[in-house]
Amino acid sequence: MARSRIISETTLVLGRVIGDVVDPFIPSIKMSVTFGNKQVLNGHEFFPSSLTSKPRVHIQGEDMRSLFTLIMVDPDVPGPSDPYLREHLHWLVTDIPGTTDATFGKEEMSYEIPKPIIGIHRFVFILFKQKRRRSVNPPSSRDRFSTRSFMAENDLGLPVAAVYFNAQRETAARRR
């Protein structure tokens, strides 16, 4: 597990998730994210047409008494070369019991399908361990979301897991 944590942390740094979205942290929980039968691995590309249904997010390594908050953000809005609107919140689920998946949590902001327009966007799933039940206040808007501010305002501390994928606008030729 230590080796996979180091690899995960390194790919999050290389992908600028650590830096652009969150401060350095050491992953301590195993989280898997899948769209259909395809698992999200750091830096892999997905076609937006394969992201129309919300993903399955499974949390391992804690008991049912532990609660988690999951956010999904796009830090590259409107485009990666000038992300002046960063970040956009695509999904927010709270009170997820450990050893389950996000469907057992409370969806505070429904899943919004990624629709990048300009360039290759990163879509980041970040998991936080809650200190208590119902401890998170959802933001009033999805636009100009700040993961760091959200963490501070809700006393979440550093993330316990994160994974990201890339996606870009599909052209008719790419869909084939």
PDB file of N, CA and C in Angstrom, residues 61-104:
ATOM      1  N   GLY A  61     -11.163   0.737   3.398  1.00  0.00           N
ATOM      2  CA  GLY A  61     -10.159   1.006   4.416  1.00  0.00           C
ATOM      3  C   GLY A  61     -10.665   1.674   5.668  1.00  0.00           C
ATOM      4  N   GLU A  62     -11.932   1.848   5.808  1.00  0.00           N
ATOM      5  CA  GLU A  62     -12.525   2.416   7.020  1.00  0.00           C
ATOM      6  C   GLU A  62     -13.768   1.610   7.356  1.00  0.00           C
ATOM      7  N   ASP A  63     -14.337   1.869   8.535  1.00  0.00           N
ATOM      8  CA  ASP A  63     -15.556   1.155   8.907  1.00  0.00           C
ATOM      9  C   ASP A  63     -16.789   2.013   8.616  1.00  0.00           C
ATOM     10  N   MET A  64     -17.955   1.433   8.820  1.00  0.00           N
ATOM     11  CA  MET A  64     -19.227   2.107   8.505  1.00  0.00           C
ATOM     12  C   MET A  64     -19.468   3.352   9.358  1.00  0.00           C
ATOM     13  N   ARG A  65     -18.765   3.479  10.491  1.00  0.00           N
ATOM     14  CA  ARG A  65     -18.968   4.662  11.355  1.00  0.00           C
ATOM     15  C   ARG A  65     -18.241   5.885  10.818  1.00  0.00           C
ATOM     16  N   SER A  66     -17.259   5.680   9.953  1.00  0.00           N
ATOM     17  CA  SER A  66     -16.534   6.798   9.354  1.00  0.00           C
ATOM     18  C   SER A  66     -17.375   7.391   8.226  1.00  0.00           C
ATOM     19  N   LEU A  67     -17.372   8.714   8.136  1.00  0.00           N
ATOM     20  CA  LEU A  67     -18.140   9.399   7.095  1.00  0.00           C
ATOM     21  C   LEU A  67     -17.210  10.229   6.226  1.00  0.00           C
ATOM     22  N   PHE A  68     -17.558  10.312   4.936  1.00  0.00           N
ATOM     23  CA  PHE A  68     -16.710  10.996   3.970  1.00  0.00           C
ATOM     24  C   PHE A  68     -17.498  11.977   3.125  1.00  0.00           C
ATOM     25  N   THR A  69     -16.787  12.968   2.608  1.00  0.00           N
ATOM     26  CA  THR A  69     -17.324  13.921   1.643  1.00  0.00           C
ATOM     27  C   THR A  69     -16.534  13.761   0.360  1.00  0.00           C
ATOM     28  N   LEU A  70     -17.238  13.703  -0.765  1.00  0.00           N
ATOM     29  CA  LEU A  70     -16.626  13.571  -2.078  1.00  0.00           C
ATOM     30  C   LEU A  70     -16.987  14.786  -2.914  1.00  0.00           C
ATOM     31  N   ILE A  71     -15.977  15.379  -3.549  1.00  0.00           N
ATOM     32  CA  ILE A  71     -16.252  16.432  -4.523  1.00  0.00           C
ATOM     33  C   ILE A  71     -15.607  16.050  -5.852  1.00  0.00           C
ATOM     34  N   MET A  72     -16.211  16.526  -6.922  1.00  0.00           N
ATOM     35  CA  MET A  72     -15.651  16.374  -8.266  1.00  0.00           C
ATOM     36  C   MET A  72     -15.593  17.763  -8.868  1.00  0.00           C
ATOM     37  N   VAL A  73     -14.386  18.184  -9.265  1.00  0.00           N
ATOM     38  CA  VAL A  73     -14.206  19.528  -9.812  1.00  0.00           C
ATOM     39  C   VAL A  73     -13.450  19.488 -11.131  1.00  0.00           C
ATOM     40  N   ASP A  74     -13.650  20.538 -11.909  1.00  0.00           N
ATOM     41  CA  ASP A  74     -12.873  20.796 -13.122  1.00  0.00           C
ATOM     42  C   ASP A  74     -12.085  22.075 -12.855  1.00  0.00           C
ATOM     43  N   PRO A  75     -10.758  21.973 -12.673  1.00  0.00           N
ATOM     44  CA  PRO A  75      -9.957  23.165 -12.403  1.00  0.00           C
ATOM     45  C   PRO A  75      -9.511  23.914 -13.656  1.00  0.00           C
ATOM     46  N   ASP A  76      -9.972  23.509 -14.826  1.00  0.00           N
ATOM     47  CA  ASP A  76      -9.484  24.064 -16.083  1.00  0.00           C
ATOM     48  C   ASP A  76     -10.535  24.855 -16.850  1.00  0.00           C
ATOM     49  N   VAL A  77     -11.374  25.602 -16.157  1.00  0.00           N
ATOM     50  CA  VAL A  77     -12.475  26.335 -16.778  1.00  0.00           C
ATOM     51  C   VAL A  77     -12.059  27.783 -17.024  1.00  0.00           C
ATOM     52  N   PRO A  78     -12.277  28.343 -18.207  1.00  0.00           N
ATOM     53  CA  PRO A  78     -12.926  27.758 -19.374  1.00  0.00           C
ATOM     54  C   PRO A  78     -11.991  26.893 -20.214  1.00  0.00           C
ATOM     55  N   GLY A  79     -10.672  27.097 -20.066  1.00  0.00           N
ATOM     56  CA  GLY A  79      -9.715  26.271 -20.803  1.00  0.00           C
ATOM     57  C   GLY A  79      -8.417  26.167 -20.022  1.00  0.00           C
ATOM     58  N   PRO A  80      -7.665  25.112 -20.232  1.00  0.00           N
ATOM     59  CA  PRO A  80      -6.455  24.882 -19.441  1.00  0.00           C
ATOM     60  C   PRO A  80      -5.359  25.925 -19.621  1.00  0.00           C
ATOM     61  N   SER A  81      -5.311  26.634 -20.757  1.00  0.00           N
ATOM     62  CA  SER A  81      -4.266  27.638 -20.947  1.00  0.00           C
ATOM     63  C   SER A  81      -4.561  28.930 -20.179  1.00  0.00           C
ATOM     64  N   ASP A  82      -5.824  29.178 -19.848  1.00  0.00           N
ATOM     65  CA  ASP A  82      -6.207  30.354 -19.064  1.00  0.00           C
ATOM     66  C   ASP A  82      -7.428  30.014 -18.207  1.00  0.00           C
ATOM     67  N   PRO A  83      -7.216  29.248 -17.128  1.00  0.00           N
ATOM     68  CA  PRO A  83      -8.351  28.781 -16.310  1.00  0.00           C
ATOM     69  C   PRO A  83      -8.831  29.829 -15.291  1.00  0.00           C
ATOM     70  N   TYR A  84      -9.151  31.020 -15.788  1.00  0.00           N
ATOM     71  CA  TYR A  84      -9.498  32.119 -14.889  1.00  0.00           C
ATOM     72  C   TYR A  84     -10.813  31.902 -14.136  1.00  0.00           C
ATOM     73  N   LEU A  85     -11.622  30.946 -14.536  1.00  0.00           N
ATOM     74  CA  LEU A  85     -12.869  30.652 -13.821  1.00  0.00           C
ATOM     75  C   LEU A  85     -12.734  29.444 -12.894  1.00  0.00           C
ATOM     76  N   ARG A  86     -11.510  28.928 -12.723  1.00  0.00           N
ATOM     77  CA  ARG A  86     -11.327  27.709 -11.944  1.00  0.00           C
ATOM     78  C   ARG A  86     -11.938  27.904 -10.588  1.00  0.00           C
ATOM     79  N   GLU A  87     -12.486  26.993 -10.017  1.00  0.00           N
ATOM     80  CA  GLU A  87     -12.846  25.639 -10.386  1.00  0.00           C
ATOM     81  C   GLU A  87     -14.351  25.571 -10.624  1.00  0.00           C
ATOM     82  N   HIS A  88     -14.803  24.519 -11.301  1.00  0.00           N
ATOM     83  CA  HIS A  88     -16.239  24.283 -11.469  1.00  0.00           C
ATOM     84  C   HIS A  88     -16.579  22.993 -10.732  1.00  0.00           C
ATOM     85  N   LEU A  89     -17.604  23.061  -9.887  1.00  0.00           N
ATOM     86  CA  LEU A  89     -18.018  21.905  -9.092  1.00  0.00           C
ATOM     87  C   LEU A  89     -18.987  21.047  -9.901  1.00  0.00           C
ATOM     88  N   HIS A  90     -18.618  19.785 -10.120  1.00  0.00           N
ATOM     89  CA  HIS A  90     -19.459  18.866 -10.886  1.00  0.00           C
ATOM     90  C   HIS A  90     -20.284  17.942 -10.010  1.00  0.00           C
ATOM     91  N   TRP A  91     -19.865  17.741  -8.757  1.00  0.00           N
ATOM     92  CA  TRP A  91     -20.589  16.784  -7.907  1.00  0.00           C
ATOM     93  C   TRP A  91     -20.157  16.985  -6.471  1.00  0.00           C
ATOM     94  N   LEU A  92     -21.114  16.858  -5.549  1.00  0.00           N
ATOM     95  CA  LEU A  92     -20.813  16.942  -4.117  1.00  0.00           C
ATOM     96  C   LEU A  92     -21.702  15.952  -3.374  1.00  0.00           C
ATOM     97  N   VAL A  93     -21.074  15.005  -2.691  1.00  0.00           N
ATOM     98  CA  VAL A  93     -21.783  13.996  -1.906  1.00  0.00           C
ATOM     99  C   VAL A  93     -21.180  13.990  -0.500  1.00  0.00           C
ATOM    100  N   THR A  94     -22.035  14.032   0.519  1.00  0.00           N
ATOM    101  CA  THR A  94     -21.569  14.037   1.908  1.00  0.00           C
ATOM    102  C   THR A  94     -22.102  12.817   2.650  1.00  0.00           C
ATOM    103  N   ASP A  95     -21.610  12.629   3.857  1.00  0.00           N
ATOM    104  CA  ASP A  95     -22.075  11.557   4.757  1.00  0.00           C
ATOM    105  C   ASP A  95     -22.023  10.176   4.104  1.00  0.00           C
ATOM    106  N   ILE A  96     -20.945   9.903   3.371  1.00  0.00           N
ATOM    107  CA  ILE A  96     -20.758   8.590   2.746  1.00  0.00           C
ATOM    108  C   ILE A  96     -20.127   7.669   3.787  1.00  0.00           C
ATOM    109  N   PRO A  97     -20.787   6.574   4.162  1.00  0.00           N
ATOM    110  CA  PRO A  97     -20.184   5.660   5.135  1.00  0.00           C
ATOM    111  C   PRO A  97     -18.966   4.942   4.547  1.00  0.00           C
ATOM    112  N   GLY A  98     -17.954   4.743   5.367  1.00  0.00           N
ATOM    113  CA  GLY A  98     -16.771   4.004   4.936  1.00  0.00           C
ATOM    114  C   GLY A  98     -17.151   2.602   4.489  1.00  0.00           C
ATOM    115  N   THR A  99     -16.349   2.012   3.646  1.00  0.00           N
ATOM    116  CA  THR A  99     -16.538   0.675   3.055  1.00  0.00           C
ATOM    117  C   THR A  99     -17.763   0.575   2.150  1.00  0.00           C
ATOM    118  N   THR A 100     -18.309   1.708   1.712  1.00  0.00           N
ATOM    119  CA  THR A 100     -19.461   1.682   0.794  1.00  0.00           C
ATOM    120  C   THR A 100     -19.109   2.518  -0.430  1.00  0.00           C
ATOM    121  N   ASP A 101     -20.141   2.874  -1.188  1.00  0.00           N
ATOM    122  CA  ASP A 101     -19.899   3.777  -2.302  1.00  0.00           C
ATOM    123  C   ASP A 101     -20.755   5.029  -2.149  1.00  0.00           C
ATOM    124  N   ALA A 102     -20.523   5.992  -3.029  1.00  0.00           N
ATOM    125  CA  ALA A 102     -21.145   7.307  -2.913  1.00  0.00           C
ATOM    126  C   ALA A 102     -22.668   7.268  -2.976  1.00  0.00           C
ATOM    127  N   THR A 103     -23.251   6.195  -3.526  1.00  0.00           N
ATOM    128  CA  THR A 103     -24.711   6.125  -3.601  1.00  0.00           C
ATOM    129  C   THR A 103     -25.336   6.058  -2.206  1.00  0.00           C
ATOM    130  N   PHE A 104     -24.536   5.729  -1.190  1.00  0.00           N
ATOM    131  CA  PHE A 104     -25.063   5.661   0.178  1.00  0.00           C
ATOM    132  C   PHE A 104     -24.953   6.994   0.896  1.00  0.00           C
TER     133      PHE A 104
END
